[in-house]
Amino acid sequence: MPIPIDWDAVESWLGLRLPADYKALATDHGPLLIGEWLWLHTPCAKPGRFDYGEWLKETHKLCRARSKDAPPHTPPPFHPKRGGLLAWGETRSASYLFWDTAASADPDQWPVVAMDSDAVNNGLNPWHNYHMPVSELIAAVVSTGVPLPSNQQLGPLPATARRTSYLVDAGPWTPPPPARRAATPKKTRLTALKQGTGLATLRLLVPPPAKPYLGDGSWDQLFDELGTRLPTDYIELMDTYGAGCWSEWLNFVTPLRTNGHGFVHHAKETLDGYADLRAEYPELQPLPVWPEPGGFLPFANTVEGDVLGWLTQGSPDEWPLIVYPRHAKQGPPLQDPLVDTLLAWLRGRLDTAGFPGRDDAVDPLERIGFEPGSDESHW
């Protein structure tokens, strides 16, 4: 059965009209897996698995970050910037498909642009404009295939299409309410950008949400499940901001969910993967794994897969922070406590693998921000 889509609400939230061929496919079929390889995503939602708005934001963040690692090293603009790229699909090989909304005032003329992760990995320019709308691109992928920037080919694919398996029972998507504007004056935020420490300074630099989202459990429940308390500065930070994404890069997982996807779930999922890699490559994964003595206990991750956690040495308030970087060798523990480490990174002063440095081409107050989590967040 098709999933009802309120196109007026979707397009109002986006601030854009969408191409008619895409809307027809989405209305008639919902999210699709084409040729067992290409996903066409549509406005729909399934709690804990997919949220259209979250997928757009996460995809844009990821591709912006990844494109800095390959020529031309200057990321293109992404929606909601005027004329920015707008995602509509992805492939099993981690290529992402966008519309170039700057190409025409008529959305039916928007060409498809691809971002190819394999090209990034090989140091090639990952972007390619196909100069054709989405329906023509899909037809070409199925019939003849199209080139990818990595010098590989997307397609030809089998002429099949079925509902995306994890969205068989997805429901309608409701656009979120408009984001609350920061109430802190710009002058105050600029001062906090240059000086000050601790949570009081962080609150001035990045106003916290009115209702932090932590989940439906309690800290005592989490401590009982873990078998240990957690550092006080982490608890205070979470009680102030809750789960969410900092500066479109660093995701703090939802700690107090009781649906099996809270702190313990995320930690176990990360550490199971780490332990498997350590068994095969111990020289690259040298950290002990919690609950081993002094073991690594994660609580946040980046859009690139780097992980932030503690080494559980001594009492919880003595645990040092450490980054497990995805694309670099393991470094030493960090010297500063959590909030001051976060401040140092937001100010462009943190020099550690896994965290991008200062980008002087961007207004720092536009770059710095916090997006609160929700029931639909994956972290």
mmCIF file of C-alpha atoms in Angstrom:
data_model
loop_
_atom_site.group_PDB
_atom_site.id
_atom_site.type_symbol
_atom_site.label_atom_id
_atom_site.label_comp_id
_atom_site.label_asym_id
_atom_site.label_seq_id
_atom_site.Cartn_x
_atom_site.Cartn_y
_atom_site.Cartn_z
ATOM 1 C CA MET A 1 0.000 0.000 0.000
ATOM 2 C CA PRO A 2 1.287 3.509 -0.765
ATOM 3 C CA ILE A 3 2.256 5.701 2.188
ATOM 4 C CA PRO A 4 0.194 8.923 2.342
ATOM 5 C CA ILE A 5 2.321 12.002 1.705
ATOM 6 C CA ASP A 6 1.214 15.558 2.437
ATOM 7 C CA TRP A 7 3.239 17.201 -0.324
ATOM 8 C CA ASP A 8 2.151 20.710 0.664
ATOM 9 C CA ALA A 9 3.568 20.151 4.170
ATOM 10 C CA VAL A 10 6.758 18.505 2.870
ATOM 11 C CA GLU A 11 7.460 21.232 0.329
ATOM 12 C CA SER A 12 6.627 23.960 2.828
ATOM 13 C CA TRP A 13 9.132 22.466 5.282
ATOM 14 C CA LEU A 14 11.779 22.192 2.562
ATOM 15 C CA GLY A 15 11.000 25.624 1.146
ATOM 16 C CA LEU A 16 11.115 24.010 -2.324
ATOM 17 C CA ARG A 17 8.808 22.377 -4.822
ATOM 18 C CA LEU A 18 9.998 18.876 -5.723
ATOM 19 C CA PRO A 19 10.200 17.277 -9.180
ATOM 20 C CA ALA A 20 6.930 15.834 -10.484
ATOM 21 C CA ASP A 21 8.478 12.495 -11.560
ATOM 22 C CA TYR A 22 9.843 11.911 -8.068
ATOM 23 C CA LYS A 23 6.538 12.836 -6.423
ATOM 24 C CA ALA A 24 4.680 10.445 -8.716
ATOM 25 C CA LEU A 25 7.007 7.560 -7.822
ATOM 26 C CA ALA A 26 6.838 8.362 -4.121
ATOM 27 C CA THR A 27 3.045 8.725 -4.136
ATOM 28 C CA ASP A 28 2.410 5.497 -6.042
ATOM 29 C CA HIS A 29 5.051 3.250 -4.523
ATOM 30 C CA GLY A 30 6.674 4.788 -1.444
ATOM 31 C CA PRO A 31 10.353 4.068 -0.703
ATOM 32 C CA LEU A 32 11.872 1.704 -3.257
ATOM 33 C CA LEU A 33 14.877 -0.561 -3.692
ATOM 34 C CA ILE A 34 15.577 -0.508 -7.432
ATOM 35 C CA GLY A 35 17.537 -3.358 -9.014
ATOM 36 C CA GLU A 36 18.468 -4.578 -5.514
ATOM 37 C CA TRP A 37 21.067 -1.781 -5.411
ATOM 38 C CA LEU A 38 19.607 1.733 -5.545
ATOM 39 C CA TRP A 39 17.382 3.134 -2.794
ATOM 40 C CA LEU A 40 14.909 5.877 -3.647
ATOM 41 C CA HIS A 41 13.957 7.487 -0.327
ATOM 42 C CA THR A 42 10.631 9.220 0.176
ATOM 43 C CA PRO A 43 8.922 11.233 2.942
ATOM 44 C CA CYS A 44 8.005 8.497 5.423
ATOM 45 C CA ALA A 45 8.901 7.425 8.954
ATOM 46 C CA LYS A 46 9.432 4.292 10.973
ATOM 47 C CA PRO A 47 10.396 4.856 14.647
ATOM 48 C CA GLY A 48 13.934 3.747 15.342
ATOM 49 C CA ARG A 49 14.703 2.983 11.674
ATOM 50 C CA PHE A 50 14.029 5.926 9.382
ATOM 51 C CA ASP A 51 12.852 9.508 9.463
ATOM 52 C CA TYR A 52 12.894 11.420 6.190
ATOM 53 C CA GLY A 53 13.971 14.727 7.728
ATOM 54 C CA GLU A 54 16.688 13.090 9.822
ATOM 55 C CA TRP A 55 17.938 11.150 6.797
ATOM 56 C CA LEU A 56 18.275 14.340 4.764
ATOM 57 C CA LYS A 57 20.226 16.092 7.496
ATOM 58 C CA GLU A 58 22.498 13.136 8.224
ATOM 59 C CA THR A 59 23.209 12.539 4.525
ATOM 60 C CA HIS A 60 24.034 16.185 3.902
ATOM 61 C CA LYS A 61 26.311 16.279 6.966
ATOM 62 C CA LEU A 62 28.121 13.116 5.979
ATOM 63 C CA CYS A 63 28.716 14.121 2.374
ATOM 64 C CA ARG A 64 29.822 17.622 3.353
ATOM 65 C CA ALA A 65 32.355 16.144 5.772
ATOM 66 C CA ARG A 66 33.591 13.403 3.431
ATOM 67 C CA SER A 67 34.034 15.712 0.460
ATOM 68 C CA LYS A 68 36.641 17.684 2.396
ATOM 69 C CA ASP A 69 38.917 14.630 2.134
ATOM 70 C CA ALA A 70 39.097 14.653 -1.671
ATOM 71 C CA PRO A 71 39.559 17.215 -4.451
ATOM 72 C CA PRO A 72 38.407 19.911 -4.871
ATOM 73 C CA HIS A 73 38.237 19.873 -1.017
ATOM 74 C CA THR A 74 35.610 22.614 -0.931
ATOM 75 C CA PRO A 75 32.213 21.076 -0.179
ATOM 76 C CA PRO A 76 29.339 22.258 -2.351
ATOM 77 C CA PRO A 77 26.390 23.955 -0.646
ATOM 78 C CA PHE A 78 23.710 21.646 0.697
ATOM 79 C CA HIS A 79 20.057 22.282 1.427
ATOM 80 C CA PRO A 80 18.794 24.282 3.297
ATOM 81 C CA LYS A 81 21.335 26.737 1.857
ATOM 82 C CA ARG A 82 19.884 28.491 -1.176
ATOM 83 C CA GLY A 83 20.642 26.448 -4.288
ATOM 84 C CA GLY A 84 22.081 23.619 -2.215
ATOM 85 C CA LEU A 85 22.152 19.948 -3.136
ATOM 86 C CA LEU A 86 19.136 17.974 -1.917
ATOM 87 C CA ALA A 87 19.425 14.215 -1.379
ATOM 88 C CA TRP A 88 16.885 11.727 -2.705
ATOM 89 C CA GLY A 89 18.691 8.368 -2.833
ATOM 90 C CA GLU A 90 21.736 6.215 -2.144
ATOM 91 C CA THR A 91 23.290 2.927 -3.230
ATOM 92 C CA ARG A 92 24.593 -0.166 -1.491
ATOM 93 C CA SER A 93 28.127 1.008 -2.275
ATOM 94 C CA ALA A 94 27.638 4.253 -0.309
ATOM 95 C CA SER A 95 27.150 6.538 -3.270
ATOM 96 C CA TYR A 96 24.634 9.301 -2.618
ATOM 97 C CA LEU A 97 22.283 10.900 -5.137
ATOM 98 C CA PHE A 98 21.140 14.532 -5.053
ATOM 99 C CA TRP A 99 19.317 17.130 -7.060
ATOM 100 C CA ASP A 100 21.202 20.295 -7.992
ATOM 101 C CA THR A 101 18.528 22.778 -6.954
ATOM 102 C CA ALA A 102 20.598 25.708 -8.266
ATOM 103 C CA ALA A 103 20.371 24.489 -11.863
ATOM 104 C CA SER A 104 16.855 25.737 -12.594
ATOM 105 C CA ALA A 105 13.854 27.492 -11.104
ATOM 106 C CA ASP A 106 11.846 24.548 -12.460
ATOM 107 C CA PRO A 107 12.368 21.496 -10.212
ATOM 108 C CA ASP A 108 11.531 19.187 -13.147
ATOM 109 C CA GLN A 109 14.785 20.385 -14.735
ATOM 110 C CA TRP A 110 16.990 19.666 -11.717
ATOM 111 C CA PRO A 111 19.824 17.320 -12.765
ATOM 112 C CA VAL A 112 20.961 14.426 -10.611
ATOM 113 C CA VAL A 113 24.394 14.723 -8.983
ATOM 114 C CA ALA A 114 26.254 11.797 -7.409
ATOM 115 C CA MET A 115 28.725 11.743 -4.539
ATOM 116 C CA ASP A 116 30.825 8.548 -4.708
ATOM 117 C CA SER A 117 32.442 7.373 -1.451
ATOM 118 C CA ASP A 118 34.869 5.085 -3.295
ATOM 119 C CA ALA A 119 36.218 8.127 -5.131
ATOM 120 C CA VAL A 120 36.856 9.823 -1.778
ATOM 121 C CA ASN A 121 38.733 6.750 -0.567
ATOM 122 C CA ASN A 122 40.923 6.866 -3.686
ATOM 123 C CA GLY A 123 41.609 10.612 -3.505
ATOM 124 C CA LEU A 124 39.492 11.417 -6.572
ATOM 125 C CA ASN A 125 36.897 14.136 -7.050
ATOM 126 C CA PRO A 126 33.745 12.365 -5.785
ATOM 127 C CA TRP A 127 31.180 14.568 -7.561
ATOM 128 C CA HIS A 128 29.538 13.917 -10.936
ATOM 129 C CA ASN A 129 26.641 15.733 -12.614
ATOM 130 C CA TYR A 130 24.572 13.481 -14.900
ATOM 131 C CA HIS A 131 22.631 16.360 -16.502
ATOM 132 C CA MET A 132 19.379 14.388 -16.405
ATOM 133 C CA PRO A 133 16.367 14.335 -14.066
ATOM 134 C CA VAL A 134 15.696 11.516 -11.632
ATOM 135 C CA SER A 135 13.405 9.400 -13.838
ATOM 136 C CA GLU A 136 15.881 9.474 -16.738
ATOM 137 C CA LEU A 137 18.752 8.665 -14.400
ATOM 138 C CA ILE A 138 16.944 5.630 -12.984
ATOM 139 C CA ALA A 139 16.116 4.427 -16.512
ATOM 140 C CA ALA A 140 19.762 4.801 -17.541
ATOM 141 C CA VAL A 141 21.009 2.978 -14.438
ATOM 142 C CA VAL A 142 18.737 0.028 -15.207
ATOM 143 C CA SER A 143 19.283 -0.123 -18.965
ATOM 144 C CA THR A 144 22.905 0.790 -19.636
ATOM 145 C CA GLY A 145 24.463 1.842 -16.351
ATOM 146 C CA VAL A 146 26.110 5.194 -15.665
ATOM 147 C CA PRO A 147 29.711 6.064 -14.732
ATOM 148 C CA LEU A 148 30.757 6.882 -11.177
ATOM 149 C CA PRO A 149 33.588 9.268 -10.232
ATOM 150 C CA SER A 150 35.620 6.312 -8.897
ATOM 151 C CA ASN A 151 35.854 4.993 -12.486
ATOM 152 C CA GLN A 152 33.380 2.269 -11.603
ATOM 153 C CA GLN A 153 29.896 1.792 -13.009
ATOM 154 C CA LEU A 154 26.477 2.092 -11.392
ATOM 155 C CA GLY A 155 24.418 -0.506 -13.237
ATOM 156 C CA PRO A 156 23.101 -1.864 -15.453
ATOM 157 C CA LEU A 157 20.754 -3.195 -12.791
ATOM 158 C CA PRO A 158 17.972 -5.768 -12.929
ATOM 159 C CA ALA A 159 14.663 -4.174 -13.927
ATOM 160 C CA THR A 160 13.128 -4.763 -10.505
ATOM 161 C CA ALA A 161 11.675 -2.516 -7.854
ATOM 162 C CA ARG A 162 10.250 -3.389 -4.448
ATOM 163 C CA ARG A 163 9.425 -1.636 -1.200
ATOM 164 C CA THR A 164 12.524 -1.016 0.910
ATOM 165 C CA SER A 165 12.558 -4.032 3.248
ATOM 166 C CA TYR A 166 13.038 -2.141 6.508
ATOM 167 C CA LEU A 167 10.253 0.283 5.552
ATOM 168 C CA VAL A 168 7.546 -2.220 4.603
ATOM 169 C CA ASP A 169 5.443 -1.010 7.525
ATOM 170 C CA ALA A 170 6.560 2.633 7.485
ATOM 171 C CA GLY A 171 3.995 5.354 8.039
ATOM 172 C CA PRO A 172 3.474 8.995 7.054
ATOM 173 C CA TRP A 173 6.143 11.544 7.890
ATOM 174 C CA THR A 174 5.283 14.756 9.733
ATOM 175 C CA PRO A 175 7.690 17.681 9.300
ATOM 176 C CA PRO A 176 9.201 18.892 12.595
ATOM 177 C CA PRO A 177 8.281 22.340 13.935
ATOM 178 C CA PRO A 178 10.561 25.260 13.056
ATOM 179 C CA ALA A 179 13.801 25.359 15.034
ATOM 180 C CA ARG A 180 13.874 27.721 17.990
ATOM 181 C CA ARG A 181 16.150 30.690 17.356
ATOM 182 C CA ALA A 182 18.975 31.290 19.798
ATOM 183 C CA ALA A 183 17.947 33.767 22.477
ATOM 184 C CA THR A 184 21.538 34.629 23.427
ATOM 185 C CA PRO A 185 22.784 37.902 21.884
ATOM 186 C CA LYS A 186 25.506 37.526 19.259
ATOM 187 C CA LYS A 187 27.912 39.679 21.271
ATOM 188 C CA THR A 188 27.572 37.345 24.257
ATOM 189 C CA ARG A 189 28.147 34.298 22.080
ATOM 190 C CA LEU A 190 31.236 35.896 20.527
ATOM 191 C CA THR A 191 32.649 36.508 24.002
ATOM 192 C CA ALA A 192 32.001 32.875 24.947
ATOM 193 C CA LEU A 193 33.712 31.836 21.725
ATOM 194 C CA LYS A 194 36.934 33.452 22.916
ATOM 195 C CA GLN A 195 37.029 32.943 26.665
ATOM 196 C CA GLY A 196 35.557 31.105 29.619
ATOM 197 C CA THR A 197 35.344 27.484 30.726
ATOM 198 C CA GLY A 198 32.794 25.008 31.943
ATOM 199 C CA LEU A 199 29.096 24.502 31.419
ATOM 200 C CA ALA A 200 28.130 28.134 32.086
ATOM 201 C CA THR A 201 30.284 29.280 29.146
ATOM 202 C CA LEU A 202 29.005 26.494 26.908
ATOM 203 C CA ARG A 203 25.407 27.553 27.645
ATOM 204 C CA LEU A 204 26.231 31.085 26.463
ATOM 205 C CA LEU A 205 27.927 29.867 23.297
ATOM 206 C CA VAL A 206 25.284 27.254 22.444
ATOM 207 C CA PRO A 207 21.869 27.862 24.047
ATOM 208 C CA PRO A 208 20.471 24.514 25.267
ATOM 209 C CA PRO A 209 17.055 23.218 24.223
ATOM 210 C CA ALA A 210 14.040 23.994 26.371
ATOM 211 C CA LYS A 211 13.387 20.269 26.884
ATOM 212 C CA PRO A 212 16.522 18.128 26.658
ATOM 213 C CA TYR A 213 15.828 14.667 25.263
ATOM 214 C CA LEU A 214 17.380 11.824 27.275
ATOM 215 C CA GLY A 215 14.856 9.010 26.853
ATOM 216 C CA ASP A 216 12.165 7.697 29.153
ATOM 217 C CA GLY A 217 14.317 6.013 31.828
ATOM 218 C CA SER A 218 16.341 7.334 34.751
ATOM 219 C CA TRP A 219 20.014 7.662 35.573
ATOM 220 C CA ASP A 220 19.673 5.171 38.428
ATOM 221 C CA GLN A 221 18.205 2.608 36.022
ATOM 222 C CA LEU A 222 21.143 3.134 33.674
ATOM 223 C CA PHE A 223 23.698 2.860 36.483
ATOM 224 C CA ASP A 224 22.102 -0.403 37.642
ATOM 225 C CA GLU A 225 22.218 -1.766 34.098
ATOM 226 C CA LEU A 226 25.846 -0.700 33.605
ATOM 227 C CA GLY A 227 27.004 -1.662 37.072
ATOM 228 C CA THR A 228 28.671 1.729 37.523
ATOM 229 C CA ARG A 229 27.923 5.432 37.786
ATOM 230 C CA LEU A 230 29.083 7.756 35.025
ATOM 231 C CA PRO A 231 31.154 10.962 35.296
ATOM 232 C CA THR A 232 29.328 13.894 36.857
ATOM 233 C CA ASP A 233 30.275 16.325 34.089
ATOM 234 C CA TYR A 234 28.727 14.001 31.506
ATOM 235 C CA ILE A 235 25.485 13.724 33.507
ATOM 236 C CA GLU A 236 25.307 17.499 33.913
ATOM 237 C CA LEU A 237 25.957 18.055 30.201
ATOM 238 C CA MET A 238 23.256 15.565 29.233
ATOM 239 C CA ASP A 239 20.765 16.985 31.752
ATOM 240 C CA THR A 240 21.347 20.392 30.135
ATOM 241 C CA TYR A 241 21.396 19.481 26.436
ATOM 242 C CA GLY A 242 20.237 15.878 26.189
ATOM 243 C CA ALA A 243 21.054 13.651 23.263
ATOM 244 C CA GLY A 244 21.731 15.351 19.959
ATOM 245 C CA CYS A 245 24.242 16.412 17.347
ATOM 246 C CA TRP A 246 26.843 19.106 17.907
ATOM 247 C CA SER A 247 27.851 21.228 14.929
ATOM 248 C CA GLU A 248 26.530 18.659 12.458
ATOM 249 C CA TRP A 249 29.364 16.317 13.459
ATOM 250 C CA LEU A 250 29.334 14.844 16.970
ATOM 251 C CA ASN A 251 26.368 12.717 18.073
ATOM 252 C CA PHE A 252 25.751 12.111 21.776
ATOM 253 C CA VAL A 253 23.726 8.911 22.023
ATOM 254 C CA THR A 254 20.422 8.893 23.912
ATOM 255 C CA PRO A 255 21.395 7.581 27.355
ATOM 256 C CA LEU A 256 18.092 6.745 29.050
ATOM 257 C CA ARG A 257 16.053 4.982 26.380
ATOM 258 C CA THR A 258 14.339 1.859 27.699
ATOM 259 C CA ASN A 259 13.426 0.335 24.326
ATOM 260 C CA GLY A 260 16.713 -1.503 23.984
ATOM 261 C CA HIS A 261 18.456 1.331 22.113
ATOM 262 C CA GLY A 262 19.910 3.429 24.942
ATOM 263 C CA PHE A 263 23.434 3.926 26.261
ATOM 264 C CA VAL A 264 24.146 0.241 26.917
ATOM 265 C CA HIS A 265 22.975 -0.816 23.451
ATOM 266 C CA HIS A 266 25.163 1.747 21.680
ATOM 267 C CA ALA A 267 28.180 0.952 23.855
ATOM 268 C CA LYS A 268 27.845 -2.792 23.304
ATOM 269 C CA GLU A 269 27.352 -2.387 19.558
ATOM 270 C CA THR A 270 30.507 -0.259 19.287
ATOM 271 C CA LEU A 271 32.610 -2.430 21.579
ATOM 272 C CA ASP A 272 31.602 -5.694 19.930
ATOM 273 C CA GLY A 273 32.931 -4.331 16.655
ATOM 274 C CA TYR A 274 36.058 -2.985 18.351
ATOM 275 C CA ALA A 275 36.757 -6.323 20.068
ATOM 276 C CA ASP A 276 36.433 -8.179 16.760
ATOM 277 C CA LEU A 277 38.937 -5.823 15.136
ATOM 278 C CA ARG A 278 41.266 -6.034 18.141
ATOM 279 C CA ALA A 279 41.334 -9.831 17.877
ATOM 280 C CA GLU A 280 42.490 -9.529 14.269
ATOM 281 C CA TYR A 281 44.586 -6.345 14.425
ATOM 282 C CA PRO A 282 45.670 -5.821 18.051
ATOM 283 C CA GLU A 283 48.341 -3.314 17.058
ATOM 284 C CA LEU A 284 45.674 -0.984 15.616
ATOM 285 C CA GLN A 285 43.098 -1.475 18.397
ATOM 286 C CA PRO A 286 45.229 -1.314 21.565
ATOM 287 C CA LEU A 287 42.552 -0.255 24.060
ATOM 288 C CA PRO A 288 41.072 -2.630 26.616
ATOM 289 C CA VAL A 289 37.327 -3.022 26.208
ATOM 290 C CA TRP A 290 34.899 -2.187 29.005
ATOM 291 C CA PRO A 291 34.172 -3.867 31.419
ATOM 292 C CA GLU A 292 37.847 -4.941 31.385
ATOM 293 C CA PRO A 293 39.907 -2.976 33.933
ATOM 294 C CA GLY A 294 40.536 0.484 32.521
ATOM 295 C CA GLY A 295 38.403 -0.459 29.532
ATOM 296 C CA PHE A 296 37.190 1.909 26.830
ATOM 297 C CA LEU A 297 33.514 2.913 27.338
ATOM 298 C CA PRO A 298 32.012 4.953 24.440
ATOM 299 C CA PHE A 299 29.212 7.516 24.662
ATOM 300 C CA ALA A 300 29.376 9.600 21.464
ATOM 301 C CA ASN A 301 30.320 9.204 17.812
ATOM 302 C CA THR A 302 30.964 11.367 14.780
ATOM 303 C CA VAL A 303 29.243 11.251 11.412
ATOM 304 C CA GLU A 304 32.460 9.686 10.091
ATOM 305 C CA GLY A 305 32.445 6.841 12.616
ATOM 306 C CA ASP A 306 35.025 8.152 15.105
ATOM 307 C CA VAL A 307 34.099 7.355 18.707
ATOM 308 C CA LEU A 308 34.455 9.419 21.892
ATOM 309 C CA GLY A 309 34.519 7.669 25.244
ATOM 310 C CA TRP A 310 36.335 7.170 28.525
ATOM 311 C CA LEU A 311 39.074 4.936 29.815
ATOM 312 C CA THR A 312 37.468 3.611 33.001
ATOM 313 C CA GLN A 313 40.463 4.105 35.259
ATOM 314 C CA GLY A 314 39.755 4.983 38.908
ATOM 315 C CA SER A 315 36.469 6.532 39.997
ATOM 316 C CA PRO A 316 34.072 7.779 37.263
ATOM 317 C CA ASP A 317 34.998 11.424 37.824
ATOM 318 C CA GLU A 318 38.648 10.496 37.193
ATOM 319 C CA TRP A 319 38.043 8.734 33.885
ATOM 320 C CA PRO A 320 40.054 10.398 31.082
ATOM 321 C CA LEU A 321 38.457 11.045 27.718
ATOM 322 C CA ILE A 322 39.838 9.296 24.648
ATOM 323 C CA VAL A 323 39.003 9.317 20.939
ATOM 324 C CA TYR A 324 38.992 6.108 18.931
ATOM 325 C CA PRO A 325 39.620 7.529 15.431
ATOM 326 C CA ARG A 326 38.331 5.722 12.377
ATOM 327 C CA HIS A 327 40.944 6.949 9.901
ATOM 328 C CA ALA A 328 44.052 7.402 12.074
ATOM 329 C CA LYS A 329 46.211 5.586 14.597
ATOM 330 C CA GLN A 330 45.096 5.485 18.204
ATOM 331 C CA GLY A 331 46.206 8.562 20.113
ATOM 332 C CA PRO A 332 46.654 9.211 23.840
ATOM 333 C CA PRO A 333 43.895 10.203 26.288
ATOM 334 C CA LEU A 334 42.752 13.821 26.177
ATOM 335 C CA GLN A 335 43.875 16.158 28.923
ATOM 336 C CA ASP A 336 40.764 18.261 29.534
ATOM 337 C CA PRO A 337 37.382 17.311 31.019
ATOM 338 C CA LEU A 338 34.409 16.772 28.748
ATOM 339 C CA VAL A 339 32.835 20.245 28.614
ATOM 340 C CA ASP A 340 36.147 22.039 28.157
ATOM 341 C CA THR A 341 37.116 19.537 25.440
ATOM 342 C CA LEU A 342 33.833 20.291 23.711
ATOM 343 C CA LEU A 343 34.474 24.030 24.037
ATOM 344 C CA ALA A 344 37.995 23.646 22.636
ATOM 345 C CA TRP A 345 36.655 21.803 19.586
ATOM 346 C CA LEU A 346 33.837 24.301 18.961
ATOM 347 C CA ARG A 347 36.419 27.089 19.141
ATOM 348 C CA GLY A 348 38.681 25.323 16.621
ATOM 349 C CA ARG A 349 41.413 24.658 19.188
ATOM 350 C CA LEU A 350 41.167 20.864 19.586
ATOM 351 C CA ASP A 351 43.960 19.063 17.754
ATOM 352 C CA THR A 352 43.011 15.399 17.681
ATOM 353 C CA ALA A 353 42.142 12.902 14.960
ATOM 354 C CA GLY A 354 38.432 12.522 14.307
ATOM 355 C CA PHE A 355 37.482 16.145 14.981
ATOM 356 C CA PRO A 356 37.663 18.740 12.185
ATOM 357 C CA GLY A 357 39.623 21.881 12.878
ATOM 358 C CA ARG A 358 38.730 25.500 12.275
ATOM 359 C CA ASP A 359 37.234 26.421 8.896
ATOM 360 C CA ASP A 360 38.001 30.094 8.408
ATOM 361 C CA ALA A 361 35.722 30.266 5.371
ATOM 362 C CA VAL A 362 32.672 29.797 7.608
ATOM 363 C CA ASP A 363 31.304 32.172 10.243
ATOM 364 C CA PRO A 364 32.079 30.298 13.476
ATOM 365 C CA LEU A 365 28.720 31.128 15.028
ATOM 366 C CA GLU A 366 26.971 29.644 11.990
ATOM 367 C CA ARG A 367 29.104 26.504 12.247
ATOM 368 C CA ILE A 368 28.570 26.033 15.976
ATOM 369 C CA GLY A 369 25.254 24.652 17.083
ATOM 370 C CA PHE A 370 23.306 21.825 18.670
ATOM 371 C CA GLU A 371 20.447 19.830 17.169
ATOM 372 C CA PRO A 372 18.433 18.059 19.903
ATOM 373 C CA GLY A 373 17.607 14.385 19.558
ATOM 374 C CA SER A 374 14.139 12.865 19.553
ATOM 375 C CA ASP A 375 12.382 9.501 19.567
ATOM 376 C CA GLU A 376 13.173 9.209 15.849
ATOM 377 C CA SER A 377 16.921 9.809 16.238
ATOM 378 C CA HIS A 378 19.189 6.864 15.519
ATOM 379 C CA TRP A 379 21.620 7.831 18.270
#
